[in-house]
XYZ file of C-alpha atoms in Angstrom:
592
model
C 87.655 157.502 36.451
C 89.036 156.585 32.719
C 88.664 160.487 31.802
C 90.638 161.119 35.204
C 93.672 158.534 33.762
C 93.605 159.744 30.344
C 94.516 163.325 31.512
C 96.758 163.353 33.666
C 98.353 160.157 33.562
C 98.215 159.284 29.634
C 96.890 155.835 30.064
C 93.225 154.208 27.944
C 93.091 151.599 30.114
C 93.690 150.278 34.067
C 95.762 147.776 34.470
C 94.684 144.481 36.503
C 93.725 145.098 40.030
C 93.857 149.348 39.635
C 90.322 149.845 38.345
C 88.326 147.402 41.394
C 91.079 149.280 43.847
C 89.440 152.727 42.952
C 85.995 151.792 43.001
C 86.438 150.632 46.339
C 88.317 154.010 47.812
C 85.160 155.955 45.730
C 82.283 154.051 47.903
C 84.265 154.872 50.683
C 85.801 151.611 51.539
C 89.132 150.632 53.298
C 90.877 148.492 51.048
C 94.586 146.631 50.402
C 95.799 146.457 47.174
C 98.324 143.579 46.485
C 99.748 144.093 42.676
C 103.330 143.043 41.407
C 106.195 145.137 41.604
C 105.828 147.571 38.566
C 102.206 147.356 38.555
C 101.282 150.470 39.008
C 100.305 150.720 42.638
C 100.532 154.291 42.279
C 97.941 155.034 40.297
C 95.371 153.227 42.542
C 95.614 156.069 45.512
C 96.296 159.363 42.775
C 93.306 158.577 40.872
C 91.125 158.682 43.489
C 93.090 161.102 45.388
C 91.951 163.857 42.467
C 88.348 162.810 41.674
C 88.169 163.181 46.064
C 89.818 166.194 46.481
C 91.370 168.003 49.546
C 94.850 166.639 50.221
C 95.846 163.240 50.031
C 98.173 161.721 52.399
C 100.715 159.425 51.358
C 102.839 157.577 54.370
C 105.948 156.251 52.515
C 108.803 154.781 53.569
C 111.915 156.302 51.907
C 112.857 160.190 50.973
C 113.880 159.003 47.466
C 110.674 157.488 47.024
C 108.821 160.434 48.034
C 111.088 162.287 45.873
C 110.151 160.199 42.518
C 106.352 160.572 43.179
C 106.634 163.946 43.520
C 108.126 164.679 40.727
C 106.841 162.282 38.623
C 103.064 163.866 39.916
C 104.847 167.485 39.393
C 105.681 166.943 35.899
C 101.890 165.855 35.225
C 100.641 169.212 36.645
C 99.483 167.942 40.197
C 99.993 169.912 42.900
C 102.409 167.930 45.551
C 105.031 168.146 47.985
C 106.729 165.690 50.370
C 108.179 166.885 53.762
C 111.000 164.944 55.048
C 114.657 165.649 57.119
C 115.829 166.334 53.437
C 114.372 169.802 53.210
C 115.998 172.879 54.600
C 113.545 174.796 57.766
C 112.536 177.465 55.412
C 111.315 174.856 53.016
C 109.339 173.024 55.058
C 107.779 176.144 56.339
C 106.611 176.968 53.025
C 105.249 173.612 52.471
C 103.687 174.081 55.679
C 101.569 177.089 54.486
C 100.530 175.663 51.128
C 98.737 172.689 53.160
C 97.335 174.786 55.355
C 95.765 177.248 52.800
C 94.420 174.128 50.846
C 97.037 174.242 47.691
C 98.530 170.882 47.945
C 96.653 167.661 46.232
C 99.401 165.342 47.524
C 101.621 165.555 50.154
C 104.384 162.170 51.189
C 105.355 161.956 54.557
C 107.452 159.386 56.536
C 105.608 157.939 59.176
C 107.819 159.317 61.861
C 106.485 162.930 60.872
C 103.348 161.867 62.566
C 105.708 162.662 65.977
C 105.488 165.966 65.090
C 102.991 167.694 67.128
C 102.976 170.357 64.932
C 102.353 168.502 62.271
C 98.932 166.599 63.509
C 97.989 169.840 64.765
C 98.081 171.557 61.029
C 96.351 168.092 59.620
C 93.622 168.470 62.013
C 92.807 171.783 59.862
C 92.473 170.396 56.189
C 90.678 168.738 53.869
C 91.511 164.869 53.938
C 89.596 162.051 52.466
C 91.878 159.462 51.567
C 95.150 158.281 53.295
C 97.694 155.884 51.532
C 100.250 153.159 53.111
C 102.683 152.742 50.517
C 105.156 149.754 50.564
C 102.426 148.659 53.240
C 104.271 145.224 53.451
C 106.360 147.805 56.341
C 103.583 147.769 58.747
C 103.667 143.995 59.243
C 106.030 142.165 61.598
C 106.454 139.265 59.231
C 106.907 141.474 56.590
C 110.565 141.572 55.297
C 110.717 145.207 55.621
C 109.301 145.587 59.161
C 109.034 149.258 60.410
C 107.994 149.814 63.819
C 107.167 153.306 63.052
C 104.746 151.924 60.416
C 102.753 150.495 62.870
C 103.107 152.947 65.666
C 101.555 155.744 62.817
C 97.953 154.021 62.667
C 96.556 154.648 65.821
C 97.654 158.347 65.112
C 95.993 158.669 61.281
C 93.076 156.881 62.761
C 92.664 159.453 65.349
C 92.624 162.159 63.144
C 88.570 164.073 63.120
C 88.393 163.701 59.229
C 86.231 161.071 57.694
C 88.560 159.379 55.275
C 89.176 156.258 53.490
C 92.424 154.414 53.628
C 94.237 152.605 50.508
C 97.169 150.255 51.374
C 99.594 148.831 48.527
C 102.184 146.455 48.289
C 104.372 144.086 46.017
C 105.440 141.680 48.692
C 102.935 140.424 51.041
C 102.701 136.530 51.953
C 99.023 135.553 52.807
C 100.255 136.047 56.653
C 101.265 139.255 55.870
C 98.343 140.352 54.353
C 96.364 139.301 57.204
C 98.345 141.449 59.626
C 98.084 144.420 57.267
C 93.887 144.206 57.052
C 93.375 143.514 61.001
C 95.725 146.958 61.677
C 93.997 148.926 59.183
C 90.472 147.248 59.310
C 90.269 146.337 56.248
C 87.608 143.598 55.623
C 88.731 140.331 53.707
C 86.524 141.143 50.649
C 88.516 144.708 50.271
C 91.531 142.955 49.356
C 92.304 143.191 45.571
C 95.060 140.548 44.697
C 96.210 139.907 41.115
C 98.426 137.594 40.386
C 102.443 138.471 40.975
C 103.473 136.834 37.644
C 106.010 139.294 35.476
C 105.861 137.126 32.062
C 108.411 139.257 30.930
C 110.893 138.466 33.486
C 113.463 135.426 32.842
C 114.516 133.911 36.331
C 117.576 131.908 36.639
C 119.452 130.490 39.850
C 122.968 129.679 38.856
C 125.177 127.568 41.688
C 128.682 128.845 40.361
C 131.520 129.047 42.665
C 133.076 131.498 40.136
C 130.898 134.920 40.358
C 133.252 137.538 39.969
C 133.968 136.104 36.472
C 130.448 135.476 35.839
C 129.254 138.696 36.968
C 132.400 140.478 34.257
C 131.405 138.205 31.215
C 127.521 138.604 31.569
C 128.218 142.506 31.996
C 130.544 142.512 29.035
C 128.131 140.313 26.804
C 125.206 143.100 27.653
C 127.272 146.423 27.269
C 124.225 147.910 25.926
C 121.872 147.176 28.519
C 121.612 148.905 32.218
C 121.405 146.414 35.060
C 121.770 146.086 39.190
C 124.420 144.055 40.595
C 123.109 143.675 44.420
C 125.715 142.350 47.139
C 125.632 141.701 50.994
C 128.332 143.460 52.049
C 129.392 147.348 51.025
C 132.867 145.684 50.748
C 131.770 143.195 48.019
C 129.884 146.309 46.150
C 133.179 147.987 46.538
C 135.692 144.801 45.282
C 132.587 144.401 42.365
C 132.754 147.582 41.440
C 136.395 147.875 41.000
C 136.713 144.481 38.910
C 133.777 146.720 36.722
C 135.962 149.323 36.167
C 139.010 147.284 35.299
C 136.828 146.182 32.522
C 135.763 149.571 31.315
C 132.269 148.992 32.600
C 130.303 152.395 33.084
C 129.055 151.637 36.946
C 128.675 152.863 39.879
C 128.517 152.175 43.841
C 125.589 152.751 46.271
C 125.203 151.608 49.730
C 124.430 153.139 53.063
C 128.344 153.539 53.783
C 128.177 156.695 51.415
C 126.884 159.947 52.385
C 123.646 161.282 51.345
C 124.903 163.464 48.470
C 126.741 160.632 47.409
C 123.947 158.126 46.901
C 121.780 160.594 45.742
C 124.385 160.900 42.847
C 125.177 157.169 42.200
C 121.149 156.997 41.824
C 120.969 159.758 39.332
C 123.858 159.082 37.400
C 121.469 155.664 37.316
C 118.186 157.167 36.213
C 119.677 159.778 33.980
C 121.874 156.929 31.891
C 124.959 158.134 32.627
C 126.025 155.242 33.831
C 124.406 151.435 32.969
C 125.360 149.497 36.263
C 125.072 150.005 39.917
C 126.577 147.701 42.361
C 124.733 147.850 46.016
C 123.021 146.820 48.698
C 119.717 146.658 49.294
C 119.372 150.175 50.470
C 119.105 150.502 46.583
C 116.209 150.428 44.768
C 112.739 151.379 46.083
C 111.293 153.916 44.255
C 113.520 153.772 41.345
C 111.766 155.808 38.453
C 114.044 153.386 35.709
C 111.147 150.948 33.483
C 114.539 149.721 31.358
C 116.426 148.066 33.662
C 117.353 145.159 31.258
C 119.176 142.499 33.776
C 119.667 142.391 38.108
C 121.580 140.187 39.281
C 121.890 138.881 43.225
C 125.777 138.388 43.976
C 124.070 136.536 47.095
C 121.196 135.163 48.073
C 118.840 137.209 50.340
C 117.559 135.792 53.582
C 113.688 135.592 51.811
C 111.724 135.464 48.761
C 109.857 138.826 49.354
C 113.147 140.553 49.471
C 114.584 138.869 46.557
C 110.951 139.318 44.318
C 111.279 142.856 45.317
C 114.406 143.725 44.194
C 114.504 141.065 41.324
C 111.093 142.629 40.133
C 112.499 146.090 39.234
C 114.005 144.712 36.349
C 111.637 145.125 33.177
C 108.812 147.909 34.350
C 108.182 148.328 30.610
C 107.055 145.008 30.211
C 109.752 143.963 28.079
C 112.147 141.054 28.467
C 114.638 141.071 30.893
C 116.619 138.757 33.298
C 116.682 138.197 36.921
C 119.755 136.365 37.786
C 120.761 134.709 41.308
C 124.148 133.734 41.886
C 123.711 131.168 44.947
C 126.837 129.688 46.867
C 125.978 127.608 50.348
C 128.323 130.026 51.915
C 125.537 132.333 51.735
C 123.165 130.437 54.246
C 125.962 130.063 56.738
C 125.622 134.457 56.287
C 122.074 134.468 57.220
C 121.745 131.725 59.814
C 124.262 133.684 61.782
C 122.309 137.123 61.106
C 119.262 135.614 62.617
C 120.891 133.819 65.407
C 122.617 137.329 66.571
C 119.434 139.149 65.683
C 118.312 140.528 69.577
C 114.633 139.444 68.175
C 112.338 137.393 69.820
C 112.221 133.911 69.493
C 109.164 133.878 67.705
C 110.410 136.538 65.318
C 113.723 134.388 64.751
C 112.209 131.367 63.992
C 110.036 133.388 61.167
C 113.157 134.277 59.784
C 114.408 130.848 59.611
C 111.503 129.497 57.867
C 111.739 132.407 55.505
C 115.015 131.529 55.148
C 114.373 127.837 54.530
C 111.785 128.635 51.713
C 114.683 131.059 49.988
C 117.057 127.459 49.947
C 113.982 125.632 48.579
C 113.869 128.488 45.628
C 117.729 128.389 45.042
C 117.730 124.087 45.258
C 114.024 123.695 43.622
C 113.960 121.821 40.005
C 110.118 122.895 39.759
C 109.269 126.479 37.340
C 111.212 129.060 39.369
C 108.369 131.579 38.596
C 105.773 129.026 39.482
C 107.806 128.693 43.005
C 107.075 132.101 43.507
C 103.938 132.319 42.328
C 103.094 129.889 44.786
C 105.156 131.033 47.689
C 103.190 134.845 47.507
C 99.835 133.206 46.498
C 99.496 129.679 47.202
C 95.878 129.213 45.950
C 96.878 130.598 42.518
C 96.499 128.335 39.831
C 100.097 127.475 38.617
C 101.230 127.173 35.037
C 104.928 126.596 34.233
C 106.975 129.822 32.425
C 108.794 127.876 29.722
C 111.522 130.326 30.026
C 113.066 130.228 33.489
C 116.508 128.116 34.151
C 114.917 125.011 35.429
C 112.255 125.320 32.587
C 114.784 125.107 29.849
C 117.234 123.002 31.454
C 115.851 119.751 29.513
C 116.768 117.686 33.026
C 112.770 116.579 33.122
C 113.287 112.694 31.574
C 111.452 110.449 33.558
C 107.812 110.049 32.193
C 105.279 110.122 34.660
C 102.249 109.828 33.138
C 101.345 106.353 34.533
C 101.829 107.644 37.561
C 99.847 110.810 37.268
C 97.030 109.066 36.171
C 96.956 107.014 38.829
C 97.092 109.775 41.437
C 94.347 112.071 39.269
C 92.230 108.892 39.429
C 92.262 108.733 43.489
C 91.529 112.129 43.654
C 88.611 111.542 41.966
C 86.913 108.614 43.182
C 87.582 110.641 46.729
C 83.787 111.467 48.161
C 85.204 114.870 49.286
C 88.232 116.942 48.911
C 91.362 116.144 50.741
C 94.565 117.873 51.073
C 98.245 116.398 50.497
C 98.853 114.166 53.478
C 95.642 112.580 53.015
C 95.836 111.523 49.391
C 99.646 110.215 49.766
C 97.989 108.148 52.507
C 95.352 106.576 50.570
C 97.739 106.059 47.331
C 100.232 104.495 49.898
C 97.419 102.342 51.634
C 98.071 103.279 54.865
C 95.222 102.544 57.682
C 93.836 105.529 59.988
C 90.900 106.531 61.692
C 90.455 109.055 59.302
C 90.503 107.047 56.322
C 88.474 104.335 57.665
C 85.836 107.038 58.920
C 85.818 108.616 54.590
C 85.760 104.805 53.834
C 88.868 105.316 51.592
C 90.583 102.057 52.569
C 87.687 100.402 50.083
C 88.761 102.245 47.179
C 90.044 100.596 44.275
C 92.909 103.217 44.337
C 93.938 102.423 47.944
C 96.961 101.289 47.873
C 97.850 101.530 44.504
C 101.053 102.810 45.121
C 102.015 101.382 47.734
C 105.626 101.070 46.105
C 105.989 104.475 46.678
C 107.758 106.814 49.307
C 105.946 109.944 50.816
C 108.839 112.032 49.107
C 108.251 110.475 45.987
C 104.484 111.041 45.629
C 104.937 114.460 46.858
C 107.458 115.368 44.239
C 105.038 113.390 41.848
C 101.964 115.588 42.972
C 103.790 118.737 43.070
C 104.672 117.941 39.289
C 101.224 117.876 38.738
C 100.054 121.297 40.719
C 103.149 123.126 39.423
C 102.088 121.685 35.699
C 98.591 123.215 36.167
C 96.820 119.507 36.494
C 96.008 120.106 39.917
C 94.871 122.802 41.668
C 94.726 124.056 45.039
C 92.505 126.237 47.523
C 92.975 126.559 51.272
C 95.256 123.465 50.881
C 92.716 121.088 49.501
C 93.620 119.675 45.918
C 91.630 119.303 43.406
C 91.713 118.030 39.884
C 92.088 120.841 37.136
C 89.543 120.236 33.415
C 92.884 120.185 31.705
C 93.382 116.329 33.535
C 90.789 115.268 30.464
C 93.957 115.443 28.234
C 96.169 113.698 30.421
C 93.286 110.445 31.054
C 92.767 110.588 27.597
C 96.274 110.005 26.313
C 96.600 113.029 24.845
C 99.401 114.306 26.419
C 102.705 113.127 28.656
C 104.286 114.369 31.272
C 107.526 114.400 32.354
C 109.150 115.198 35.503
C 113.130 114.671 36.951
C 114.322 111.420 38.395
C 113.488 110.932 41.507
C 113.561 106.536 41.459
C 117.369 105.948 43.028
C 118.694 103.614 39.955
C 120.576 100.790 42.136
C 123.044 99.788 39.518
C 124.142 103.570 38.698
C 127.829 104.212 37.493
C 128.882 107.846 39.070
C 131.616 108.921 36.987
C 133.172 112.336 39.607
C 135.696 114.611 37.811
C 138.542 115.732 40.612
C 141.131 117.963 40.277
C 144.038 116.891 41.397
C 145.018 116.689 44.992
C 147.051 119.224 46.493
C 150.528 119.195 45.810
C 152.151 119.663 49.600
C 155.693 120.690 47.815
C 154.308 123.548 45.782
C 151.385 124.753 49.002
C 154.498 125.062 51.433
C 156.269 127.369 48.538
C 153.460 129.428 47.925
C 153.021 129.687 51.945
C 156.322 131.556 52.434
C 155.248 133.595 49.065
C 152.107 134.789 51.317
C 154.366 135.019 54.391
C 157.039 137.236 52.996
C 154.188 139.348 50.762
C 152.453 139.616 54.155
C 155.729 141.175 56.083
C 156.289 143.491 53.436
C 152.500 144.909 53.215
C 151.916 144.700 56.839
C 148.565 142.730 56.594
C 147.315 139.536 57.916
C 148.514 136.457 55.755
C 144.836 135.170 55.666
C 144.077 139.082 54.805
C 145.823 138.074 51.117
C 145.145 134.665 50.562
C 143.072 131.861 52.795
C 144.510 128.632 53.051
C 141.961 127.201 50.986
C 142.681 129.581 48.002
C 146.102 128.685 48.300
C 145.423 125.104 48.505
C 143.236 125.809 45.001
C 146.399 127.205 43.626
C 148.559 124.405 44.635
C 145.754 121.804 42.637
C 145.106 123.663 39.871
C 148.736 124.961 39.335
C 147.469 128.050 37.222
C 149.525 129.504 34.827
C 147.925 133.076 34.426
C 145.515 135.498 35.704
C 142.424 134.418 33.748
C 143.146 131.075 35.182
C 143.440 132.174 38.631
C 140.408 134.898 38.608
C 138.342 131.332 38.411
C 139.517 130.401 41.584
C 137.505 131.572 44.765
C 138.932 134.139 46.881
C 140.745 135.522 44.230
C 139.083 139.064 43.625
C 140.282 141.784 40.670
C 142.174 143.975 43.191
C 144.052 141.151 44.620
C 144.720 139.382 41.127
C 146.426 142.555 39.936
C 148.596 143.320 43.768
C 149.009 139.865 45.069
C 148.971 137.113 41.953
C 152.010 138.086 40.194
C 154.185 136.946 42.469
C 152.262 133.409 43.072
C 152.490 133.121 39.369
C 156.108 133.013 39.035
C 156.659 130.900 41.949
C 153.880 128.150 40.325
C 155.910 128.381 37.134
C 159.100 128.407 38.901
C 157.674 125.254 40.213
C 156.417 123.597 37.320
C 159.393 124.138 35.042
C 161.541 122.033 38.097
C 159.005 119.220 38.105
């Protein structure tokens, strides 16, 4: 297995998860393989593809993907192909013929190929003993990459004559989603291989600014050595982005599903290659992406779940070192995905998966807690948690209010419990409260009952999470339990801190406002818009909303840097449309 590595692959060592992966697909054993993105997921159906023999087959989900494998397995001196509507007739002809006389070790196919009659028929004829799901996270409905195709392909692998094993991989799979994946393959609960979907290298922040076109220029200016991904919603934000980029001098480039085929397959090579550092896109970017050194990627908006952002976040920093994993978060963005869901023509159980997922992305983008613990948690929620240290709420020095009284007191309830309880049950007993339950455990005569009974359920929830996201507590199947490091804590040793969350009754809120809008100088700018608006022949609102022009009739800004800082005001309409609001606001100001 090592030897197998070494040689083709260059590596001593597996990484975690790889090695227990491959012993399972050697003894013949069905088996999902849940590693973070970057962590080599790869290598756990090649190895074992070689050492088997015959031809593996690889269902993947994207023709650039298949095209990285196979030429990253190509340039090792593996024998593989891919067949896919990206290859001329005569190509896949000859592709065709290398299967069938037994020359290929490897070939990538997209599940739809499986419609191909032809096809199963000239599968039926080879060697097979191992069949891969990449990006499996695809086959599952509550995945956030759902394929129906994906799931419509197993009945047809499984009904090929060969006896083989099957190997399915993913990034992104919630506990749920892993549970859908191993009843469709039958895979048995023990042949799951998890490790945990920490990337200590990566640096997540969540930054609330109203101002992201300027945030977006500065950061990119302030790295001008390093490559990064800029992802948007919309193509036309890519396209505004990317134009602001290049008004800066920044070496980018545009992908998104808008362009055609030779086009994308351009922007992503001029990516790979380094002959350009930024891309601005969608998410139709990224999967597969054979690029270890991408140093930043930042989210211009928040996607509608964590798996999606983790994803896409996560192919920053495949070489393990540091890197940053920026999201830009504006509430405008929820309004976005609420109304993608609502028009989704889903079912109603589907939508309302959506809208949880899309509640749990809020929580991430609102939380105060470790932002990598939050999605430590989210993906594996009996992991032990540990806090990063490095993250934006980690070092954001807002964690004043010390709790260790507190925690002690909640660490000694769980104890002196005779069994182990989950959330709502301990909250209950700290608060005192009287139920059937508690009555039946005998709780209600512990010394502890009660004793914080000064408390709100909010408040000793945000107390206990403190404690599980610290590492203090731990928790399994939702039932808490205390961790050895507590011994610290009960022995003074150490304090803990956590953020305010007492209200402080005689509080003085001191609220900076910009001034109110000056009525005089909005009806000016109005006719400015009105008369730009005749001569362009666009909308009004198509230049400037009323709320940016409301902004400009606060602030009163007196050049471009100052308006770029206002929202709504983009880099192609700061150059075409400001000009002339400038002079009128100056016009202004010098009468007043």
């Amino acid at each position: 297995m090592e030897s197998t590595l070494s040689h083709y692959f260059g590596f001593d060592t597996f990484r975690p998860g790889q090695k227990e992966i491959i012993t399972k697909v050697m003894n013949h054993q069905n088996v999902l393989g849940v590693l973070p993105t970057g962590g080599g997921k790869s290598i756990c159906y090649q190895v074992p593809g070689l050492m088997l023999g015959g031809t593996t087959i690889v269902i993947s989900p994207l023709i650039s993907l298949m095209k990285d494998q196979v030429d990253q397995l190509k340039a090792t001196g593996i024998r593989a192909a891919y067949l896919n509507s990206s290859l001329t007739k005569k190509e896949q002809q000859t592709i065709e013929t290398q299967l069938k006389q037994g020359e290929l070790q490897f070939l990538y196919v997209a599940p739809e190929r499986f419609d191909n009659g032809y096809f199963v028929h000239l599968l039926q004829q080879i060697s097979i003993h191992l069949v891969a799901f990449d990006e499996a996270h695809c086959i599952s409905k509550w995945g956030h990459d759902f394929r129906p195709s994906y799931q419509e392909v197993i009945d047809k692998v499984f009904a090929l004559p060969q006896d083989f094993t099957v190997v399915a991989l993913t990034a992104t799979a919630t506990a749920e989603v892993q549970r859908d994946i191993m009843a469709r393959l039958n895979i048995d609960k023990q042949d799951e291989i998890k490790t945990s979907t920490k990337r200590p290298n990566l640096v997540f922040q969540v930054n609330p600014t109203y101002q992201r076109q300027k945030f977006v220029l500065e950061y990119v200016t302030h790295h001008d050595k390093e490559a990064g991904i800029i992802y948007c919603s919309t193509r036309k934000q890519v396209e505004e982005l990317h134009e602001a980029l290049i008004e800066q001098d920044v070496n980018s480039t545009i992908y998104h599903a808008g362009l055609s085929n030779k086009e994308r397959e351009a922007a992503q090579n001029d990516f790979v290659y380094d002959r350009v550092r930024v891309v601005v896109a969608t998410n139709a970017f990224g999967m597969g992406i054979d690029k270890s050194n991408v140093r930043f990627v930042i989210h211009y908006n928040m996607p509608g779940d964590l798996e999606s952002y983790y994803q896409e976040a996560g192919r920053a920093g495949r070489d393990g070192l540091k890197s940053e994993c920026i999201l830009l978060f504006s509430e405008r963005d929820i309004g976005l995905h609420q109304y993608f869901i609502s028009s989704s023509k889903a079912d109603d159980d589907y939508k309302d998966k959506m809208g949880e997922k899309l509640t749990k992305m809020m929580f991430y983008t609102k939380t105060k807690k470790c932002l990598e613990a939050t999605l430590v948690h989210y993906f594996e929620p009996n992991e032990k948690l540990t806090e990063c240290g490095q993250c934006s709420n980690c070092t954001q020095g807002n964690k004043t209010y010390d709790m260790t009284h507190e925690a002690k007191m909640i660490i000694s309830c769980i104890a002196r419990m005779n069994q182990q309880e989950n959330y709502s049950v301990i909250i209950q007993v700290l608060r005192g409260e009287e139920t059937d339950y508690i009555r039946y455990c005998d709780y209600n005569t512990l010394s502890t009952h009660g004793i914080m009974k000064n408390y709100t359920t909010s408040e000793l929830s945000h107390l206990i999470d403190e404690l599980r996201f610290k590492g203090y507590l731990n928790e399994h199947d939702e039932i808490l339990t205390c961790d050895t490091s507590v011994k610290a804590l009960l022995n003074d040793q150490v304090s803990i801190f956590t953020t305010p969350f007492k209200p402080k009754s005689k509080e003085v809120v001191s609220i900076n406002t910009v001034e109110g809008v000056d009525r005089v100088l909005f009806d000016e700018l109005i006719q400015v818009r009105k008369r730009l608006s005749e001569d362009l022949g666009i909308a009004p609102v198509s230049i400037f909303s009323d709320y940016t022009i409301e902004e400009f009739a606060k602030r009163k800004p007196e050049s471009k840097q100052d308006m770029i800082s206002i929202d709504g005001v983009g880099s192609y309409k700061l150059k075409h449309y400001c000009p002339k609001f400038l002079d009128t606001i100056q016009t202004y100001k010098a009468k007043i």
